[in-house]
Short mmCIF file of C-alpha atoms and ligand atoms in Angstrom, two decimals:
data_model
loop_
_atom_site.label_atom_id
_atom_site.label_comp_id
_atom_site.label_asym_id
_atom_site.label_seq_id
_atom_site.Cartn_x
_atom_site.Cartn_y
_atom_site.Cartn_z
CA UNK M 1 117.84 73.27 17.48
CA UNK M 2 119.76 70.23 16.32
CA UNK M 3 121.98 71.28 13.54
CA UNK M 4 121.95 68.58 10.64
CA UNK M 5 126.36 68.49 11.22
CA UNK M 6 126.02 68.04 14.71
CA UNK M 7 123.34 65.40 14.52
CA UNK M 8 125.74 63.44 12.69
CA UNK M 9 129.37 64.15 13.72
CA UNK M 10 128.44 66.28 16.80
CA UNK M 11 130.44 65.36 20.48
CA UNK M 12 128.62 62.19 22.22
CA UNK M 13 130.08 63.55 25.73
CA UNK M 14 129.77 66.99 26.88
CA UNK M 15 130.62 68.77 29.84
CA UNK M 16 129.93 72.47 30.69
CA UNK M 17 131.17 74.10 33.70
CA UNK M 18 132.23 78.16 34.08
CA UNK M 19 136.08 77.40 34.56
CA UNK M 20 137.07 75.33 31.82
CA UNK M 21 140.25 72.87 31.67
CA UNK M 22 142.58 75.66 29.77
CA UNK M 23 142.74 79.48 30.11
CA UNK M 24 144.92 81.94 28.39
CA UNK M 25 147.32 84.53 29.13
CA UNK M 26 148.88 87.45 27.04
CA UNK M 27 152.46 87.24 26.23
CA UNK M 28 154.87 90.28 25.94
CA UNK M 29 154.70 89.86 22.50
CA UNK M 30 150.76 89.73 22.30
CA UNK M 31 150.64 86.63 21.68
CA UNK M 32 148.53 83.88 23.95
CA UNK M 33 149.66 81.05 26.15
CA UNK M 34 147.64 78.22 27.29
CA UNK M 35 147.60 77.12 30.70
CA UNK M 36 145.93 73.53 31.17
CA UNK M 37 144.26 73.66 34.67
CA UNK M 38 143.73 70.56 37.09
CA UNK M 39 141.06 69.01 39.35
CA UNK M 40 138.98 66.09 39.18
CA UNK M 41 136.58 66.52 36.19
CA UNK M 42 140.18 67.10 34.00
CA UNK M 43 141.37 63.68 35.27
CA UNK M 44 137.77 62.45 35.03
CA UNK M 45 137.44 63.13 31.74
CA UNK M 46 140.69 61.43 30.40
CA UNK M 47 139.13 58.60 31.32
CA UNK M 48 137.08 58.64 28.32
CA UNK M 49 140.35 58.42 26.26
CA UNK M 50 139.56 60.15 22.48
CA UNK M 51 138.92 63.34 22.87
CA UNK M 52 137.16 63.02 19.14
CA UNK M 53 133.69 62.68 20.83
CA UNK M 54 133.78 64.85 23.58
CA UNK M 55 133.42 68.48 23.92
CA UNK M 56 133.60 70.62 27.35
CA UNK M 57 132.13 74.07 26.99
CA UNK M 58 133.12 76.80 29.68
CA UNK M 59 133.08 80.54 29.64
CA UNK M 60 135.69 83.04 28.38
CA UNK M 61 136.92 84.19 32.09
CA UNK M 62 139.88 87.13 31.50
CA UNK M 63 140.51 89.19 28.57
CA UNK M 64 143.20 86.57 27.50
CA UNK M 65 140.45 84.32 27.25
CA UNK M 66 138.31 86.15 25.58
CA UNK M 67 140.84 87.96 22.97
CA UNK M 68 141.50 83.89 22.31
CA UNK M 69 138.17 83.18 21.59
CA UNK M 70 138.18 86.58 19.26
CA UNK M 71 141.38 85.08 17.28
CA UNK M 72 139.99 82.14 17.37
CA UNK M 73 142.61 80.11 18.92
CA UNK M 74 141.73 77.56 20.94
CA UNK M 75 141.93 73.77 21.74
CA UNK M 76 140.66 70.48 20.91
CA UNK M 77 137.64 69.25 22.36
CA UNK M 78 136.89 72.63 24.44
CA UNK M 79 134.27 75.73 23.21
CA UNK M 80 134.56 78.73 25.56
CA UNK M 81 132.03 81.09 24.99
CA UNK M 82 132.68 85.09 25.52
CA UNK M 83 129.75 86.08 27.06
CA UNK M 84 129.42 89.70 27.19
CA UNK M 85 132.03 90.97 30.35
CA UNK M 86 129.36 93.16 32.29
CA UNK M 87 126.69 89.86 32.02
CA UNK M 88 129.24 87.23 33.13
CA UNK M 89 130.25 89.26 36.15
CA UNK M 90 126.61 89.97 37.24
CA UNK M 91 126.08 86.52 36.76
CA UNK M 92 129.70 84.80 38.39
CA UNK M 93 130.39 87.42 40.58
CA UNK M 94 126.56 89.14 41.74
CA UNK M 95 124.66 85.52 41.53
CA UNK M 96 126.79 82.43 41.47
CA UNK M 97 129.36 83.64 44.00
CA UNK M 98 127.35 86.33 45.98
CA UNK M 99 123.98 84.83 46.92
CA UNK M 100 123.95 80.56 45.67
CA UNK M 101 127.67 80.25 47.29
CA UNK M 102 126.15 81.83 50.42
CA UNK M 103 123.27 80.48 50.56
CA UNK M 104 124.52 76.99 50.02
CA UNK M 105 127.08 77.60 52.73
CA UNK M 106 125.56 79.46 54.68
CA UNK M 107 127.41 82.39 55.00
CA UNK M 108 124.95 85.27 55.62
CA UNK M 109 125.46 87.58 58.47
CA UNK M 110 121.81 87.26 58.80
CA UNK M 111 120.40 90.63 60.82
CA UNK M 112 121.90 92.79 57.47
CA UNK M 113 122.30 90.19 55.04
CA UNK M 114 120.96 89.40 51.92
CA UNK M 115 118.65 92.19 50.44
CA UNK M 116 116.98 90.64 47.59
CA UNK M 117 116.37 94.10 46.14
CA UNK M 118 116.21 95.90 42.16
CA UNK M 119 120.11 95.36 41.87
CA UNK M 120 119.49 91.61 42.88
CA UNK M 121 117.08 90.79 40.00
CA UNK M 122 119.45 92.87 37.63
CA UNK M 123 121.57 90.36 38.30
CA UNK M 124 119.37 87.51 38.40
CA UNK M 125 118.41 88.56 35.04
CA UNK M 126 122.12 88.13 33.72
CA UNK M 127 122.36 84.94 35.50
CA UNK M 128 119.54 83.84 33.38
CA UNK M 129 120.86 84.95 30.25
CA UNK M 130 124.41 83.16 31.11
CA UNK M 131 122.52 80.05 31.54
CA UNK M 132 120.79 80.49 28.25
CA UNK M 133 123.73 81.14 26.51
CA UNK M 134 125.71 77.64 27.74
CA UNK M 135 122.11 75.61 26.94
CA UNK M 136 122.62 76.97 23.58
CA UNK M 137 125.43 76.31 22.51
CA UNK M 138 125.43 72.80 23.75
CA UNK M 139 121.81 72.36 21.81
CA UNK M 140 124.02 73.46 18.68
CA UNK M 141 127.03 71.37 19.59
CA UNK M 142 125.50 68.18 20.87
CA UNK M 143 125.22 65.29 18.84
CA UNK M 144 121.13 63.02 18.34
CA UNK M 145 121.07 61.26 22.39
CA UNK M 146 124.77 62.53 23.31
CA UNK M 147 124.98 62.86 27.16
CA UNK M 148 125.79 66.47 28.61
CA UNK M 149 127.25 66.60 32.50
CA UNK M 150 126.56 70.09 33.32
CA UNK M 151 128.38 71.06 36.82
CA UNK M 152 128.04 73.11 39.59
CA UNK M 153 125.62 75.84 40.58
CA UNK M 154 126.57 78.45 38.16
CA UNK M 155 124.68 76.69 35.62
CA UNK M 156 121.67 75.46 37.65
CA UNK M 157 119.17 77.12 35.60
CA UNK M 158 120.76 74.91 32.22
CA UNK M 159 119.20 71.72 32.53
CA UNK M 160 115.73 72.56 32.20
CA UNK M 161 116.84 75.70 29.65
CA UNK M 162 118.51 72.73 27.59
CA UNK M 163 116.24 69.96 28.10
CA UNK M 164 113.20 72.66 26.16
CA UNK M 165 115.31 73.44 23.34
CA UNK M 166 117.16 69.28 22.94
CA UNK M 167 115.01 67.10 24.76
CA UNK M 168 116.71 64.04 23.27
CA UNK M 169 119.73 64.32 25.39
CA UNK M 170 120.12 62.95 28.44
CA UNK M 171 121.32 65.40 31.09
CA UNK M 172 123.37 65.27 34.25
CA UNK M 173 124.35 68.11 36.75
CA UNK M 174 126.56 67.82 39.21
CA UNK M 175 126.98 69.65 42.33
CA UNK M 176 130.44 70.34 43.54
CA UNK M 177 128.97 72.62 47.06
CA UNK M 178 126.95 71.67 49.57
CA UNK M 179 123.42 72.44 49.21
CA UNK M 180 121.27 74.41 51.80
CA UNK M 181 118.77 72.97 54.05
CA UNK M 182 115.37 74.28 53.14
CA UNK M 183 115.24 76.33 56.38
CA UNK M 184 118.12 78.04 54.86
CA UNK M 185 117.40 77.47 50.89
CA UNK M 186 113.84 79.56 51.47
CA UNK M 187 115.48 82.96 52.03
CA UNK M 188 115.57 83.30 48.31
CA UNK M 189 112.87 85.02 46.49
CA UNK M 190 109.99 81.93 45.92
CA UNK M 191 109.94 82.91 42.51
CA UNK M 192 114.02 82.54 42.08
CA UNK M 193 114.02 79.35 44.59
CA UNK M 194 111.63 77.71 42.21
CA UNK M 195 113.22 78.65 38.98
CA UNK M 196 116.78 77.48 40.58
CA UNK M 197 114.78 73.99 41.67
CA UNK M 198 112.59 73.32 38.62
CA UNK M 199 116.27 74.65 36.37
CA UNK M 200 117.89 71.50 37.86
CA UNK M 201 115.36 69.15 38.11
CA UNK M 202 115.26 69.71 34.31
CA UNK M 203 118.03 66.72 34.40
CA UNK M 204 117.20 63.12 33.83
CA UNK M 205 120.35 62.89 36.75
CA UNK M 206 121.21 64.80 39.49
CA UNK M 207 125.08 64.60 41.26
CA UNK M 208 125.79 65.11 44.81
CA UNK M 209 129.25 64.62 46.71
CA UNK M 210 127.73 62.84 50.18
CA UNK M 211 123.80 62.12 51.14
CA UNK M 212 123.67 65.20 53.47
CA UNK M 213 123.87 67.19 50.09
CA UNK M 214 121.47 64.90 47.97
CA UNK M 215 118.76 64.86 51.32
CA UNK M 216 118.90 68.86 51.44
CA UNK M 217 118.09 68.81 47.60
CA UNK M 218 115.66 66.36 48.03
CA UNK M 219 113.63 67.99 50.91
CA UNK M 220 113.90 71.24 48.90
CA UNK M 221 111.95 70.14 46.27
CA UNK M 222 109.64 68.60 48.39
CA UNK M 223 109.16 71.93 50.49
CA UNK M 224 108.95 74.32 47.54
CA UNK M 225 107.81 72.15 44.10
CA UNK M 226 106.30 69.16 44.93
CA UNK M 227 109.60 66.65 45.05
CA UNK M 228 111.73 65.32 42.20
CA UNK M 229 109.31 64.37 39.44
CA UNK M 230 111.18 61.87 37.18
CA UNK M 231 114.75 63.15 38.15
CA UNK M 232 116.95 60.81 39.71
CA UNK M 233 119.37 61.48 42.19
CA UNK M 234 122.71 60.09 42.79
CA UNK M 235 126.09 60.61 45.43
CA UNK M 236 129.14 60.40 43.90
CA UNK M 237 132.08 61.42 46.30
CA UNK M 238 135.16 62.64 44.10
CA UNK M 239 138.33 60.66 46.23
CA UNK M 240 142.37 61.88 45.45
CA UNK M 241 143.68 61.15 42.03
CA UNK M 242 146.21 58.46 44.11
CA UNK M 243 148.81 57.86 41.25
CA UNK M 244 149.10 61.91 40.02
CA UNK M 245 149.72 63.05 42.91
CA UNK M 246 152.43 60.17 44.52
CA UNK M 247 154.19 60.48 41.08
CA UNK M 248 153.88 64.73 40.90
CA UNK M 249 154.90 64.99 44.22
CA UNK M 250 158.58 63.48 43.88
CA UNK M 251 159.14 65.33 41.10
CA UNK M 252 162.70 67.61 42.05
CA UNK M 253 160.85 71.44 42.58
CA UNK M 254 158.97 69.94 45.21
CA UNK M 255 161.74 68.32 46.52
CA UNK M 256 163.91 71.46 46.23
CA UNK M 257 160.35 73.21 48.58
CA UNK M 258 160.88 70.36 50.77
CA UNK M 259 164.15 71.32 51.79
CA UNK M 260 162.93 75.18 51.93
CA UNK M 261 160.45 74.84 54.39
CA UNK M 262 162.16 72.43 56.40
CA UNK M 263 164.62 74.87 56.34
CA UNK M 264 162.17 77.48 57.86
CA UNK M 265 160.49 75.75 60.21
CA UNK M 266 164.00 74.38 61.84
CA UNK M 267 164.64 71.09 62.95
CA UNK M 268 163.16 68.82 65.25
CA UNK M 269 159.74 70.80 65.43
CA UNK M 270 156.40 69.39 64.68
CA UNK M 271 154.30 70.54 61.56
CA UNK M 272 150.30 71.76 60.89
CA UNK M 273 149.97 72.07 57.93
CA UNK M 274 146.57 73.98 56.48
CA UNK M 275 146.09 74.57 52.34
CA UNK M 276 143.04 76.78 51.18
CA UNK M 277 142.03 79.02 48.94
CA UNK M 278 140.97 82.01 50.90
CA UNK M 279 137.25 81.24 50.87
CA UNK M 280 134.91 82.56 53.55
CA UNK M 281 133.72 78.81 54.11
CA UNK M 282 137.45 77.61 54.94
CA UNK M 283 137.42 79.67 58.15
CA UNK M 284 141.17 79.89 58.20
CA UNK M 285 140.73 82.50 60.64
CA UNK M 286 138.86 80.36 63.23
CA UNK M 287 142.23 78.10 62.75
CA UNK M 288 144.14 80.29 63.32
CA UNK M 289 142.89 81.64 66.72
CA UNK M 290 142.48 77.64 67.19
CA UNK M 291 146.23 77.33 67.12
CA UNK M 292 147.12 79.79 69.48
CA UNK M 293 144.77 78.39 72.03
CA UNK M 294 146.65 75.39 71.71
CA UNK M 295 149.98 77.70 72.46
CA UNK M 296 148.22 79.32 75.60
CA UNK M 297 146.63 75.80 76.71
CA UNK M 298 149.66 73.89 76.30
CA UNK M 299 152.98 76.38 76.98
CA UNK M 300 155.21 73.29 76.66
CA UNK M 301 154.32 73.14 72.36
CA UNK M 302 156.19 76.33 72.12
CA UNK M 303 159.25 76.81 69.95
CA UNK M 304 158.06 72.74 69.19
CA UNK M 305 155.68 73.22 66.38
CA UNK M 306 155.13 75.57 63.72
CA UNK M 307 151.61 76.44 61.54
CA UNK M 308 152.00 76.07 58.25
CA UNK M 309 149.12 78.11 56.32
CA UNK M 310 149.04 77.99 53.00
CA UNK M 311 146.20 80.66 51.88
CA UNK M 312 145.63 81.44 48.42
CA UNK M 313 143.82 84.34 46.56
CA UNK M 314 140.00 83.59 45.17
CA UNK M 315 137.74 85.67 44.27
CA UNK M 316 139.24 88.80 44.72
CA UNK M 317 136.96 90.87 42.52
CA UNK M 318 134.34 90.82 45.97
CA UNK M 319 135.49 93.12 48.84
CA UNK M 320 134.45 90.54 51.30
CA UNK M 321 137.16 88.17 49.81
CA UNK M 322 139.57 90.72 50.04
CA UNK M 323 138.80 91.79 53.44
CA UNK M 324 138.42 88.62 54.80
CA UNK M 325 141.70 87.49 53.12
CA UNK M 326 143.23 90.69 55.28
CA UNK M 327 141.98 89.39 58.31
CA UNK M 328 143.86 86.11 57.85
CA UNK M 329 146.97 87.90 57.59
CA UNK M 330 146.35 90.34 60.31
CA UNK M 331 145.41 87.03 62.47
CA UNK M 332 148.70 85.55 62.00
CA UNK M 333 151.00 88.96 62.28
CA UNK M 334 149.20 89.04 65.93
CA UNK M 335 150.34 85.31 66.39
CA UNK M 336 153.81 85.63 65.81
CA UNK M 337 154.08 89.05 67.62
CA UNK M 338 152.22 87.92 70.55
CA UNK M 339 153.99 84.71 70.72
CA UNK M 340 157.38 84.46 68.22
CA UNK M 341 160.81 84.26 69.33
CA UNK M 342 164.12 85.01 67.63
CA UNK M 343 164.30 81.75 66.58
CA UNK M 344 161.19 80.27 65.96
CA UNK M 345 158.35 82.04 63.76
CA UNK M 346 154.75 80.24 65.39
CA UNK M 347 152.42 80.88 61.85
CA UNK M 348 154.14 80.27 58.29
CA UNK M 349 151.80 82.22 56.00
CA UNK M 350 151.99 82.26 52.20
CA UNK M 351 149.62 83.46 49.98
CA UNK M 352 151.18 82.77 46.93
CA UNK M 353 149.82 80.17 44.98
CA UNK M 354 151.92 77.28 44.15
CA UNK M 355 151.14 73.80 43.97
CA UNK M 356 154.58 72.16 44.08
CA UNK M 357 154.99 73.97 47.59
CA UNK M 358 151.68 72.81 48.77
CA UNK M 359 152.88 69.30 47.69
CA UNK M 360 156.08 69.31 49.71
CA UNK M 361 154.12 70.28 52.74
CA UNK M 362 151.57 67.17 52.55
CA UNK M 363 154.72 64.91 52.85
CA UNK M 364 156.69 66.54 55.67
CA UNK M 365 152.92 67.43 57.77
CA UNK M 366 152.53 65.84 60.85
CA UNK M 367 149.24 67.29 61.37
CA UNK M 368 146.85 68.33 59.02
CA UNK M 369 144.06 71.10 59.84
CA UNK M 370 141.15 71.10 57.25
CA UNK M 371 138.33 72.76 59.48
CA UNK M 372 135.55 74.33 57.22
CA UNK M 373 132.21 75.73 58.22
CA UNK M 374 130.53 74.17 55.26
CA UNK M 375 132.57 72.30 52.16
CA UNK M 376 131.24 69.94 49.51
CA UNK M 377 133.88 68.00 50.20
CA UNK M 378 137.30 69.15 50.53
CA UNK M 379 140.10 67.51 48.91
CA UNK M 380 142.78 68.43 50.89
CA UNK M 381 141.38 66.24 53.46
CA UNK M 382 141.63 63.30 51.15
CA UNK M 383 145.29 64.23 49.51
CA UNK M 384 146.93 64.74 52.52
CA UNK M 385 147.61 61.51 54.07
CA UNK M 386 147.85 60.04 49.97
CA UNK M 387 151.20 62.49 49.72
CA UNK M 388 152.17 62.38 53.42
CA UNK M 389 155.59 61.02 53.62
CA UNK M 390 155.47 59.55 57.20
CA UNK M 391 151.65 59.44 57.86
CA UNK M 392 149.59 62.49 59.34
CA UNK M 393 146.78 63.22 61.88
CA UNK M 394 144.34 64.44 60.35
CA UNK M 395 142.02 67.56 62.35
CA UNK M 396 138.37 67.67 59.99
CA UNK M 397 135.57 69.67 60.23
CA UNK M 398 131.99 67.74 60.93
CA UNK M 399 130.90 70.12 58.39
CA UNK M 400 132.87 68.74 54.90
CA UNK M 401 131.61 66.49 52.86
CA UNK M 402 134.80 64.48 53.81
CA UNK M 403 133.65 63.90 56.93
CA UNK M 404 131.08 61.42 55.59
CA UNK M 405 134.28 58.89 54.51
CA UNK M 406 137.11 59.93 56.98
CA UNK M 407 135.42 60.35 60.09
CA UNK M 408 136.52 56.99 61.69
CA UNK M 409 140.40 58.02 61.36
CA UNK M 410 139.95 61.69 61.91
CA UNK M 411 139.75 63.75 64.48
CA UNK M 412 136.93 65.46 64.30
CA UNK M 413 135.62 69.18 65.68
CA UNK M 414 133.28 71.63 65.28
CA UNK M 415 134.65 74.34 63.24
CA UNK M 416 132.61 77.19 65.11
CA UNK M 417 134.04 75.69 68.68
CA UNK M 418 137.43 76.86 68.93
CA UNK M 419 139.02 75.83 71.73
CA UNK M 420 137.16 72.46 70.62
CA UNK M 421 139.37 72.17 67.88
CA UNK M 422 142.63 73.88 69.50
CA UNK M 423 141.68 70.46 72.25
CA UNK M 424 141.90 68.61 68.48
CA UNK M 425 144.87 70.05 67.74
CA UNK M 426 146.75 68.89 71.05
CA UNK M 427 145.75 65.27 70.48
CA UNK M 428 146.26 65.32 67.04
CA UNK M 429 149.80 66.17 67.98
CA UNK M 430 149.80 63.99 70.90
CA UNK M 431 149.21 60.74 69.05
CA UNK M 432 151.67 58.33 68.81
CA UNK M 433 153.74 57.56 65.71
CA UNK M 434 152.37 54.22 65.22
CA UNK M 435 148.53 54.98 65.62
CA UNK M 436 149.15 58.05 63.53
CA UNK M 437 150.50 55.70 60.66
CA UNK M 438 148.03 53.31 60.99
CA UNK M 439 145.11 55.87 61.23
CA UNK M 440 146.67 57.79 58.08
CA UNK M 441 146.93 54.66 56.19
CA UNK M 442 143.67 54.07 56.51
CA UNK M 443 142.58 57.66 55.41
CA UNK M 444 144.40 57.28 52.56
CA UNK M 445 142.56 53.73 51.47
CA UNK M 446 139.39 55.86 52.34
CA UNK M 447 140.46 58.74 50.79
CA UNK M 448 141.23 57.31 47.17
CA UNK M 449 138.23 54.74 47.07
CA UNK M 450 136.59 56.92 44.05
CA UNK M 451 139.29 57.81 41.91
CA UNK M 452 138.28 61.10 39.41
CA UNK M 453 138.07 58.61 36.41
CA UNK M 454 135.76 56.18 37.97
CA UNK M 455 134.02 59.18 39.53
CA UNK M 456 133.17 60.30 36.02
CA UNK M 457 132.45 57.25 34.47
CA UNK M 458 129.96 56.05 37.23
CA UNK M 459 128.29 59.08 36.28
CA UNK M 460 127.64 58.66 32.88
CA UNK M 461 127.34 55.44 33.05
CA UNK M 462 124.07 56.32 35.60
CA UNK M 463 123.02 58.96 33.16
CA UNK M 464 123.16 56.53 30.11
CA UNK M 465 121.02 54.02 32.30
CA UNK M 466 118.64 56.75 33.91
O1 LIG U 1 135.19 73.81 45.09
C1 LIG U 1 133.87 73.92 44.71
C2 LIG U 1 133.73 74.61 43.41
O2 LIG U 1 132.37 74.79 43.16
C3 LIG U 1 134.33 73.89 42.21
O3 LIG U 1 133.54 72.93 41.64
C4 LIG U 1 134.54 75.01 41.28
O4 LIG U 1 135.51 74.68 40.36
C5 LIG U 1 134.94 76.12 42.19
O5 LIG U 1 134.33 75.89 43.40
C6 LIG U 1 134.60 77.44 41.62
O6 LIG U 1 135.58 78.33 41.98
P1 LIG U 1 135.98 79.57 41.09
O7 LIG U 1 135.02 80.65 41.46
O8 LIG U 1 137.37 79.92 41.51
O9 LIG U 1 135.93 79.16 39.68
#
């Protein structure tokens, strides 16, 4: 499937993932804007510096995107690919988000929850052509032994799809989620669990964040196809991108939020400070009811501290996002009326995104709640105390990947137990200044041993050695 070109001239380094590193947006005019996103593969891959011999190939996400892709506009070193609208939802929204998310996290409300039924392999079937459509277009684009670093489990099925049609490349996938136990992973279909398994295992290298993730892969295979074959399996955990974010987060707008939310939560009052998207695994609710235990528990924190919670849209297109992003709001409304006074609102919400603001509120947080049911990692944990201006307590989850590497300087709870973690709260915000410094410093060593470059480049360096 080689073309002769791409043999020759073709990328060396490719990475697919769904999201890729620029989308666009429609201007008044009609015309398109670019909008470079973040996160760790970006940084990871300007590690590579030329961007002559790589190539990242995502999918065309809105219509901005795709009408780009139509035109023909487009960047550098990045091929999206419009796959047909009514296949990429079946496949992002009905698949990837809607049955591997929850089943990776397990998220199912089991007694109802999930029917595996004719709608399910409608969309299975659009999964499958998704997948085909990435492992194509990197056979076409990749050059004789490039390496492709295919991430996350929207394109599980692309290894082994890519490795039949260019099986001189060497292939990596790595997984950015958890990954079920295979109590858990075995409620899929046997046929689909095996097709998901033997899809990955297609790789010469598999990526996971911690070892709980890579062990729950591993027995997996073992329970459903026999173990790994010749696949290789590696743990990479992603740390904070130290020097972006100490240098973005003195720039002056989020110095000018600084000032706004100090401003709101008035002076001489401590600070929790909690930034999400709204996912179902965050359980920001759960926090929330967490906090005001803490209020009933321990009167004498009233009018003294404030929740910050900084919950932002994802995934709106599913009505369980949507509803479960209602409940977070209704769950803080019942806070503040149960509990506020003229002059002191208990619960901060915003559910605007905006990075800058979620900046200033790592520096001025005295106490920062990251308390997932399930998380691959969670970053927040690790770019908190790296931004926080006067070191912070951290409250984590047993359940993030985080946990693996912070755990010593944490305080740690089970996210399901909440008056557990409202008891977390009150010592996190108990703890003297110096400890708290000393224990934040540390988090922030721990936090930013595996910078994004390195991250990536251990990768393919393992890949090129596999
Ligand atoms: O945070 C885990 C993760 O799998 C990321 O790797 C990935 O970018 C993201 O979730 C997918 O989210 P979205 O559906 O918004 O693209």
């Amino acid at each position: 499937m080689v073309s002769a070109r791409a043999a020759q001239v073709g990328p060396q380094i490719l990475v697919a993932s769904n999201r890729g590193p620029v989308s666009y947006a429609f201007e008044a005019d009609g015309s398109l804007t670019p909008r470079r996103g973040g996160g760790g593969l970006v940084s990871g891959l300007s590690a590579i510096g030329s961007e002559a011999d790589t190539l990242w190939v995502c999918s065309a996400l809105g219509d901005g995107d795709r009408e780009a892709v139509r035109r023909g506009v487009g960047e550098a070193g990045v091929r999206m690919l419009d796959i047909e609208a009514s296949v990429h939802a079946a496949a992002y929204n009905g698949i990837a988000n809607s049955v591997l998310w929850f089943v990776h996290h397990m998220l199912y409300q089991t007694p109802l929850e999930p029917v595996f039924d004719a709608e399910f392999r409608r969309e299975w079937g659009a999964y499958e052509a998704y997948n085909r459509a990435f492992a194509a277009a990197l056979a076409e684009e990749a050059a004789e032994g490039a390496s492709v670093m295919v991430q996350d489990y929207h394109l599980a099925l692309v290894p082994g799809m890519l490795r039949e049609l260019r099986p001189d490349l060497r292939i990596g996938h790595f997984s950015h989620t958890p990954w079920a136990p295979p109590e858990y992973f075995r409620m899929l279909p046997d046929d689909v669990a095996r097709q998901l398994l033997r899809g990955m295992l297609g790789a010469d290298r598999l990526g996971f964040l911690t070892h709980r993730w890579a062990d729950a892969f591993t027995r997996c295979c073992e329970d459903a196809v026999g173990g790994l074959g010749t696949t290789r399996v590696g743990v990479h955990g992603l740390g904070a991108d130290a020097e972006f974010l100490r240098r973005r987060a003195h720039e002056p707008d989020v110095d000018e939020r600084l000032v706004a939310l100090r401003e709101q939560i008035g002076a001489g009052r401590k600070t929790i400070v909690r930034v999400d998207r709204t996912e179902l695994s965050k359980n920001i609710v759960r926090g929330l009811l967490a906090y005001r235990q803490l209020l009933l528990d321990h009167p004498e924190w009233r009018e003294r501290v404030v929740h910050v919670a900084f919950a932002y849209p994802s995934r709106q297109d599913l009505a369980v996002y949507r509803d479960y992003t209602a409940e977070v709001a209704r769950t803080a409304e019942e806070i503040n009326s149960t509990f506020g006074t003229p002059g002191w609102t208990p619960v901060i919400l915003h559910v605007k995104d905006d990075f800058a603001r979620s900046l200033a509120a790592y520096r001025l947080a005295d106490v920062a709640l990251v308390n997932p049911i399930r998380d691959g990692m969670n970053l927040v944990a690790k770019e908190v105390p790296v931004v926080s201006d006067e070191g912070c307590a951290l409250v984590l989850s047993r359940e993030a990947g985080a946990w693996e590497e912070l755990r010593e300087d944490a305080v740690c709870v089970n996210p399901y137990d909440v008056m557990g973690t409202a008891a977390g709260l009150f010592a996190a915000l108990s703890m003297s200044p110096g400890e708290r410094s000393d224990r934040s410093k540390r988090l922030a060593a721990a936090a930013t041993a595996l910078p994004p470059q390195r991250w990536f480049l251990d990768q393919l360096g393992a890949l090129r050695e596999a």
